[in-house]
PDB file of C-alpha atoms in Angstrom:
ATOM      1  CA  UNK B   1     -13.796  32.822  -0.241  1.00  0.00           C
ATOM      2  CA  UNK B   2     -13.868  33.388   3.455  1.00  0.00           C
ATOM      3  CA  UNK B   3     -10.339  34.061   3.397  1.00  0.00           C
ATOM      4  CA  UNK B   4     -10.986  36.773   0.796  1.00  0.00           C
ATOM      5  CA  UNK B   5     -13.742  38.738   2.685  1.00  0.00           C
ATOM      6  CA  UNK B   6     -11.825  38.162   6.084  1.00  0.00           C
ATOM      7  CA  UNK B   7      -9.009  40.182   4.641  1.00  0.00           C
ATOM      8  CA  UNK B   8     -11.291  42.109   2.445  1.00  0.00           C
ATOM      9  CA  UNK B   9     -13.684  43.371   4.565  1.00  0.00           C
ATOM     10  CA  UNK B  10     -13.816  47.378   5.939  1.00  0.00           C
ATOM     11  CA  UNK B  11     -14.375  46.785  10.108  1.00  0.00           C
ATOM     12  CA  UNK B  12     -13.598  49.177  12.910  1.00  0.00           C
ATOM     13  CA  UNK B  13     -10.343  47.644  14.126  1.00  0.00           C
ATOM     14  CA  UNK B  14     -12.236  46.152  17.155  1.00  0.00           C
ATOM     15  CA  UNK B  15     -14.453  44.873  15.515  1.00  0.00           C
ATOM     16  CA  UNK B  16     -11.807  43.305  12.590  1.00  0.00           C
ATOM     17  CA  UNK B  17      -9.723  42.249  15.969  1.00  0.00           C
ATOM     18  CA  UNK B  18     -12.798  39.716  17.554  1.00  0.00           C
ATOM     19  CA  UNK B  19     -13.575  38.625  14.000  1.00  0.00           C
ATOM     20  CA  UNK B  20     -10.176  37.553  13.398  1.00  0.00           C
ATOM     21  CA  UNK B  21      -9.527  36.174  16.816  1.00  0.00           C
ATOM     22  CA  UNK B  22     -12.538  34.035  15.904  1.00  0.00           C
ATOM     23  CA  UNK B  23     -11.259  33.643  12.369  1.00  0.00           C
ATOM     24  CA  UNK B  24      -7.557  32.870  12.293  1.00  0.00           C
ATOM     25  CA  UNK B  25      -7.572  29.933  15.087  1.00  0.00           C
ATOM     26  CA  UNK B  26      -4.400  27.577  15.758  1.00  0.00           C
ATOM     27  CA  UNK B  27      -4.592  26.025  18.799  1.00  0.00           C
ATOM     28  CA  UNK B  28      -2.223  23.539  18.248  1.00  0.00           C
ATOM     29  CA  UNK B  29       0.373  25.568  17.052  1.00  0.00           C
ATOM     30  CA  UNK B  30      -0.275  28.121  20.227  1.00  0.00           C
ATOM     31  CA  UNK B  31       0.075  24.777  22.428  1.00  0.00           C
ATOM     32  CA  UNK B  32       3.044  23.587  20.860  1.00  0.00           C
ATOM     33  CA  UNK B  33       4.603  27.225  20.965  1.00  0.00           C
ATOM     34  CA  UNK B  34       3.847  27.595  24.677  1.00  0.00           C
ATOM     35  CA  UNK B  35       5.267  24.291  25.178  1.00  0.00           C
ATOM     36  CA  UNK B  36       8.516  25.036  23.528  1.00  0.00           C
ATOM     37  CA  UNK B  37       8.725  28.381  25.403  1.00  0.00           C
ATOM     38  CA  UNK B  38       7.973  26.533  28.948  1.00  0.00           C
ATOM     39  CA  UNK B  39      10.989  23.934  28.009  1.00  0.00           C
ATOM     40  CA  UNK B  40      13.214  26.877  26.920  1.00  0.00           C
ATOM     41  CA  UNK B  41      13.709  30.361  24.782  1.00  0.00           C
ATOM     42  CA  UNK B  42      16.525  28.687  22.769  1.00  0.00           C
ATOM     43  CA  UNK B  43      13.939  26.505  21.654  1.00  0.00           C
ATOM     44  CA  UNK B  44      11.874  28.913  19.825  1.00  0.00           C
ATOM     45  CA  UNK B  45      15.079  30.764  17.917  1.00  0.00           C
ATOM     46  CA  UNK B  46      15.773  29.752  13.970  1.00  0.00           C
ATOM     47  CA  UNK B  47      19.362  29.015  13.265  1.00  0.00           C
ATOM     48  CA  UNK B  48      18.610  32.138  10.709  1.00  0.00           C
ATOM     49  CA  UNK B  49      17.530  34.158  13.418  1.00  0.00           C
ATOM     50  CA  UNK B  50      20.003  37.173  12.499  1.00  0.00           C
ATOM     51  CA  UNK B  51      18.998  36.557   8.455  1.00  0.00           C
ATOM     52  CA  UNK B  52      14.949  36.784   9.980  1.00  0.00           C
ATOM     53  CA  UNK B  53      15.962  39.962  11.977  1.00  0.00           C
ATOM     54  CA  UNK B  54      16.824  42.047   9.489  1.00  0.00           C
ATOM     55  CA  UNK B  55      14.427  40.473   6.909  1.00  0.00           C
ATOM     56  CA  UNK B  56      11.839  41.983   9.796  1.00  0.00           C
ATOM     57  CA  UNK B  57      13.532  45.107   9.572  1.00  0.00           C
ATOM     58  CA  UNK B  58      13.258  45.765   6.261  1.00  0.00           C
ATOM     59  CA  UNK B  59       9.239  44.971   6.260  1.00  0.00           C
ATOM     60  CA  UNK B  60       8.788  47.226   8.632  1.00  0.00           C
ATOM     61  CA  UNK B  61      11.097  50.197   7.015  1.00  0.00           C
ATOM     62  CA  UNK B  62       8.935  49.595   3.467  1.00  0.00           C
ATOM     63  CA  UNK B  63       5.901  48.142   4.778  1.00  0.00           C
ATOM     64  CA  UNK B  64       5.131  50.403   7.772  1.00  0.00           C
ATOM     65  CA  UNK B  65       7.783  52.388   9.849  1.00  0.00           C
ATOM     66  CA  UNK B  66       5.267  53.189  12.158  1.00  0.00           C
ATOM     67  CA  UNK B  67       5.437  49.738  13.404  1.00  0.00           C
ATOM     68  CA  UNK B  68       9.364  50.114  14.465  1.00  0.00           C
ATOM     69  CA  UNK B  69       8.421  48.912  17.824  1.00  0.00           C
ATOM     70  CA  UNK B  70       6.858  46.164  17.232  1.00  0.00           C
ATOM     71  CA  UNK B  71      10.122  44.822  15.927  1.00  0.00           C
ATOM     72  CA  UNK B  72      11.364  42.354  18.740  1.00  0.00           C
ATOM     73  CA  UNK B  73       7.714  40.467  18.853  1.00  0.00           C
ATOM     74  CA  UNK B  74       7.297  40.200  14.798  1.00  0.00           C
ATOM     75  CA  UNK B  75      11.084  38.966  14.622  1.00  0.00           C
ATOM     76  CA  UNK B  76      10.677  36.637  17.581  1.00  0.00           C
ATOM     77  CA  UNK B  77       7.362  35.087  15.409  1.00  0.00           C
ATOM     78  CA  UNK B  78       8.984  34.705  12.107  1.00  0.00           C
ATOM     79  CA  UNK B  79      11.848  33.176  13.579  1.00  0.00           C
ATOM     80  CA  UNK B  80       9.833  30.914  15.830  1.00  0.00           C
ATOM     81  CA  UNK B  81       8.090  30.095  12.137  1.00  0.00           C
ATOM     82  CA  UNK B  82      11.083  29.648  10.006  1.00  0.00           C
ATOM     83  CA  UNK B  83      12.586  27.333  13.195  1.00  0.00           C
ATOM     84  CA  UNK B  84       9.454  24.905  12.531  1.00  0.00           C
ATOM     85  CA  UNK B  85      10.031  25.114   8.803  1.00  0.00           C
ATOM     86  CA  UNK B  86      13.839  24.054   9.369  1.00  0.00           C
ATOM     87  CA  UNK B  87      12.830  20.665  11.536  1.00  0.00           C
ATOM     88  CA  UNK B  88      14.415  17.459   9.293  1.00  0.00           C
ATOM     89  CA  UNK B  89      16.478  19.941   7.380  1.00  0.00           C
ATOM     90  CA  UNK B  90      19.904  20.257   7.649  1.00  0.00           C
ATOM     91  CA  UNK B  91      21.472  23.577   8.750  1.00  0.00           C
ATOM     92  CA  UNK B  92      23.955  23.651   5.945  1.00  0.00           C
ATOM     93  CA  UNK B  93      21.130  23.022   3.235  1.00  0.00           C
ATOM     94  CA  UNK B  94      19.614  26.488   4.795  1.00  0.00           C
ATOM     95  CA  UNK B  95      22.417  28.276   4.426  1.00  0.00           C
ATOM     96  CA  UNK B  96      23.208  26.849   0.677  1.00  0.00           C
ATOM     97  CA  UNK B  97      19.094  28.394   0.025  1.00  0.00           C
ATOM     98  CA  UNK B  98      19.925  31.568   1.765  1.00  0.00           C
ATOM     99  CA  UNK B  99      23.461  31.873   0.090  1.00  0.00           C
ATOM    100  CA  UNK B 100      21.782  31.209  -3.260  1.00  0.00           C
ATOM    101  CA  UNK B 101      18.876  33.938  -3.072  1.00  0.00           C
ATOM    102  CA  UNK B 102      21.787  36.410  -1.648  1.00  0.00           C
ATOM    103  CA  UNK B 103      23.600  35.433  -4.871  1.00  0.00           C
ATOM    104  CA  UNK B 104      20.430  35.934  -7.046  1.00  0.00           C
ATOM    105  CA  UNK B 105      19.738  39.455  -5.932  1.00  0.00           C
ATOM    106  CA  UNK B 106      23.485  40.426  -5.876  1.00  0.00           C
ATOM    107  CA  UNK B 107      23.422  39.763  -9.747  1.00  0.00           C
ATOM    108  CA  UNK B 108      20.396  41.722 -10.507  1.00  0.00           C
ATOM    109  CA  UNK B 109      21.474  45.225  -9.755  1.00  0.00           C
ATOM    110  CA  UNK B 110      19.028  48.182  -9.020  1.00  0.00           C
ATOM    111  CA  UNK B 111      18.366  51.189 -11.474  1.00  0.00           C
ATOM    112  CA  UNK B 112      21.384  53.070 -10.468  1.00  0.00           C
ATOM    113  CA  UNK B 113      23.668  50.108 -10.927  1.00  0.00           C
ATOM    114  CA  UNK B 114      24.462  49.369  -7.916  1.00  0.00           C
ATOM    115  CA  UNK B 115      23.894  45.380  -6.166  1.00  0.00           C
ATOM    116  CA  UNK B 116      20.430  45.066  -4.902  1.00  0.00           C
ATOM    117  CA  UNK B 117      19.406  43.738  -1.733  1.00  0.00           C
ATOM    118  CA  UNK B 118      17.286  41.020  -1.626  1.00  0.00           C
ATOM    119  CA  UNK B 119      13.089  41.650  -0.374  1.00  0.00           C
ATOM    120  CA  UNK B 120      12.176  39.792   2.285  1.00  0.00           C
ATOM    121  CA  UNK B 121      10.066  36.932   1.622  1.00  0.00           C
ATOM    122  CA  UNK B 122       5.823  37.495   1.095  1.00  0.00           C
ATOM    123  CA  UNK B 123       5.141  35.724   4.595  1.00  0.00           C
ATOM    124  CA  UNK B 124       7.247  38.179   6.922  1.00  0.00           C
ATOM    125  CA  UNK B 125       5.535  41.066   5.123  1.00  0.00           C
ATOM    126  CA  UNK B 126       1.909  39.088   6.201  1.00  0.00           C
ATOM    127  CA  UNK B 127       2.820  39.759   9.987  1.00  0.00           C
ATOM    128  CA  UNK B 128       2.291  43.869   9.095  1.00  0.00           C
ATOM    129  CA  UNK B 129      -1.216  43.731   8.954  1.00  0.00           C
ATOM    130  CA  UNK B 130      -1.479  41.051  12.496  1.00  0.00           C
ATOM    131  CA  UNK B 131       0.558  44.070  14.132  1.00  0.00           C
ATOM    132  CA  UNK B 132      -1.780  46.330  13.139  1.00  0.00           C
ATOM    133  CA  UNK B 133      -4.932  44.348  14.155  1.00  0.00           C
ATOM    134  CA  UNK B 134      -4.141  43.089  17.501  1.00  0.00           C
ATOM    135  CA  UNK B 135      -1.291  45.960  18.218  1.00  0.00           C
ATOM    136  CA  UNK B 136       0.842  45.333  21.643  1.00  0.00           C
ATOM    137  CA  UNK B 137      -2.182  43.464  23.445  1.00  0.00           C
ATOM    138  CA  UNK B 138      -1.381  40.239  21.836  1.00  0.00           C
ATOM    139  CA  UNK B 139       0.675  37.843  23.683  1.00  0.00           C
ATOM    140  CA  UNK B 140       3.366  36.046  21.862  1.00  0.00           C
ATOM    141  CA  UNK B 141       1.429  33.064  21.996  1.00  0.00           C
ATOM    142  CA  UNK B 142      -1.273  34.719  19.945  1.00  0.00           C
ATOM    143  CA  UNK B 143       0.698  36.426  17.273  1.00  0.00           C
ATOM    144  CA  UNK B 144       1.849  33.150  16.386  1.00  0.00           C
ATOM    145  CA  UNK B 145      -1.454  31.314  16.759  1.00  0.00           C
ATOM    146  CA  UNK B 146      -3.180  34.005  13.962  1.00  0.00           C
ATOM    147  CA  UNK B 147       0.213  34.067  12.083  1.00  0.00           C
ATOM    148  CA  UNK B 148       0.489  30.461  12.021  1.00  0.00           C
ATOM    149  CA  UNK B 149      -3.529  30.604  10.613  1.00  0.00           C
ATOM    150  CA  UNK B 150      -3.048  32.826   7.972  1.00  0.00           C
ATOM    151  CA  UNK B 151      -0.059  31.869   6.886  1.00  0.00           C
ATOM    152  CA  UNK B 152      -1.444  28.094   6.549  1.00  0.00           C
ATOM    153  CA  UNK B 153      -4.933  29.461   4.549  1.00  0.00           C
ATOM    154  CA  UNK B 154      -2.356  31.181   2.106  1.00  0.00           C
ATOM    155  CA  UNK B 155      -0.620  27.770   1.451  1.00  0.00           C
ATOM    156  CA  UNK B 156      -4.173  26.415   0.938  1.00  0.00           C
ATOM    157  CA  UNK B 157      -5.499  28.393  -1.505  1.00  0.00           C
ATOM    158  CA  UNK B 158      -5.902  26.810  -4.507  1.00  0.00           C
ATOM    159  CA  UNK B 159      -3.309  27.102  -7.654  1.00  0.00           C
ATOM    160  CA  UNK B 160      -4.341  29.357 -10.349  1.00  0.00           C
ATOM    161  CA  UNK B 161      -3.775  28.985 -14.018  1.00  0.00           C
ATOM    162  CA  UNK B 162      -0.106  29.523 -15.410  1.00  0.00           C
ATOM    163  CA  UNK B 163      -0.735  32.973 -16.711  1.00  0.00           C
ATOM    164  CA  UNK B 164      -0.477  34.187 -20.093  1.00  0.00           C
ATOM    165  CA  UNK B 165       0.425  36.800 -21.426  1.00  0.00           C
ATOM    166  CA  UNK B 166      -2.144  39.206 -21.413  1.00  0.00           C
ATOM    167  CA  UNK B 167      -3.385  37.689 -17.868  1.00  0.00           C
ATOM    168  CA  UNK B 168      -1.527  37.475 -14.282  1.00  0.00           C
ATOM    169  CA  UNK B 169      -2.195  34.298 -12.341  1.00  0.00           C
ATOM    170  CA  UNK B 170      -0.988  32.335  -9.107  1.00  0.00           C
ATOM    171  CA  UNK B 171      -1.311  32.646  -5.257  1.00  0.00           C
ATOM    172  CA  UNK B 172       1.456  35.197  -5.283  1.00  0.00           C
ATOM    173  CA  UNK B 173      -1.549  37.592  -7.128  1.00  0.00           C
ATOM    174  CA  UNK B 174      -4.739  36.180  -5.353  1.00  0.00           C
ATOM    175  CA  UNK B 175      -2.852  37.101  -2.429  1.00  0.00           C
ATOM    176  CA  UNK B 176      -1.693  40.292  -3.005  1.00  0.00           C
ATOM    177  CA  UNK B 177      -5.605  41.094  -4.494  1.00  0.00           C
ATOM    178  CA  UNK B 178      -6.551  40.548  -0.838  1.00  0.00           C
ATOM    179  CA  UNK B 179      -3.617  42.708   0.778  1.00  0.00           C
ATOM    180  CA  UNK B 180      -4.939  45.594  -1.580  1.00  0.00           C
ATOM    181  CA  UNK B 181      -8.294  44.913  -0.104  1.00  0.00           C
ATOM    182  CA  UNK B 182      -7.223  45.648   3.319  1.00  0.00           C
ATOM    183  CA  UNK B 183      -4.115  47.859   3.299  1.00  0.00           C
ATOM    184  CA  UNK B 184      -3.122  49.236  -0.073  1.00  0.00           C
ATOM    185  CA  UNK B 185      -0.717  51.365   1.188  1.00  0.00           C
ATOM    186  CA  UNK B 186       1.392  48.158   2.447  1.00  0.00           C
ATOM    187  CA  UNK B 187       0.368  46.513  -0.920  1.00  0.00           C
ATOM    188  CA  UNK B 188       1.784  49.280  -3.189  1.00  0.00           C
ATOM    189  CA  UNK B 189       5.112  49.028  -1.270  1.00  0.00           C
ATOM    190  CA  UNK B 190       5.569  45.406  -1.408  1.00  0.00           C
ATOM    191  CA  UNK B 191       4.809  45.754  -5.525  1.00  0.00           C
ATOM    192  CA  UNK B 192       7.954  48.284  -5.195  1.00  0.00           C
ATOM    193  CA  UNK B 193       9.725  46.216  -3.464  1.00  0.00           C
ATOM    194  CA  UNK B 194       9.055  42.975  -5.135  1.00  0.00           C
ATOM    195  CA  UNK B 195       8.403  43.808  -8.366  1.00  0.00           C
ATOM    196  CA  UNK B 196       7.327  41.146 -10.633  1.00  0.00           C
ATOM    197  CA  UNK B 197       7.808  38.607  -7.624  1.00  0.00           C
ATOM    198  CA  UNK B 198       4.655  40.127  -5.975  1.00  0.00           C
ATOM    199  CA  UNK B 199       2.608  39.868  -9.435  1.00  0.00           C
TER     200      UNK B 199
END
């Protein structure tokens, strides 16, 4: 619920900036990033880092072009992500996930035939609307600290029903419900991008 109207709710942008600053609060995660950037850069880089660039890329191209500048900080936050995600997990198993999802969209072609290219996954497209909220004022510490938030109430939100057929269901929709509530434009791209994934 209070992720729902902290998404949801229609705020002048400094207003919806100090509320979320408030809202979306990770202090461990900023303390740990800061840490890791004091030891060293390297130490904040995925081993996908050039898969996570141009997974950023292609956000920003369908989610908000607009935002083309804001390219270096959102890629050096996803990767910083996706290098916490990759801690007790072997660098080949990565690649075997990454080679299979390549290999998944390769087979399903697009409507003129030709090989599709795969979207890029729900939580780089959840940096857009941070970028848009806290703009170039936010430190890299903080986009992480808010991304790291909201990214970890998504997880949390509770399972839905399997849905039938006459009714959609999981967090893939409640999320996407609360993306339409606060930027439809980015929500009706990331339906025709996604497709059925984003249902």
């Amino acid at each position: 619920a209070a992720l729902a109207w902290l998404v949801n709710a229609h705020l002048p942008p400094s207003l919806r900036r100090a509320l979320w600053r408030v809202k979306l609060r990770a202090p461990a995660a900023r303390t740990r990033f800061e840490a890791k950037a004091a030891e060293s850069p390297l130490a904040l880089i995925s081993p996908r880092d050039a898969i996570i660039l141009r997974q950023c890329q292609t956000a920003l191209q369908q989610g908000d072009p607009t935002l083309l500048s804001s390219l270096p900080r959102m890629r050096a936050c996803a990767s910083y992500r996706d290098s916490l995600d990759s801690i007790g997990r072997s660098l080949e198993e990565r690649a075997e996930e990454e080679e299979e999802r390549l290999m998944a969209a390769a087979l399903a072609p697009d409507a003129a035939g030709a090989p599709s290219t795969p979207p890029p996954p729900r939580a780089v497209f959840w940096l857009l609307p941070l970028l848009r909220v806290f703009g170039e004022e936010a430190d890299p510490g903080e986009l992480v600290e808010r991304y790291h938030a909201l990214i970890s109430a998504l997880e949390q939100m509770p399972a839905a029903p399997q849905p039938s057929s006459t009714a959609s269901g999981g967090g893939g929709a409640a999320a996407m419900d609360l993306l339409k509530g606060q930027d439809a434009k980015l929500a009706a791209h990331l339906e025709a991008v996604m497709g059925g994934a984003a249902k």
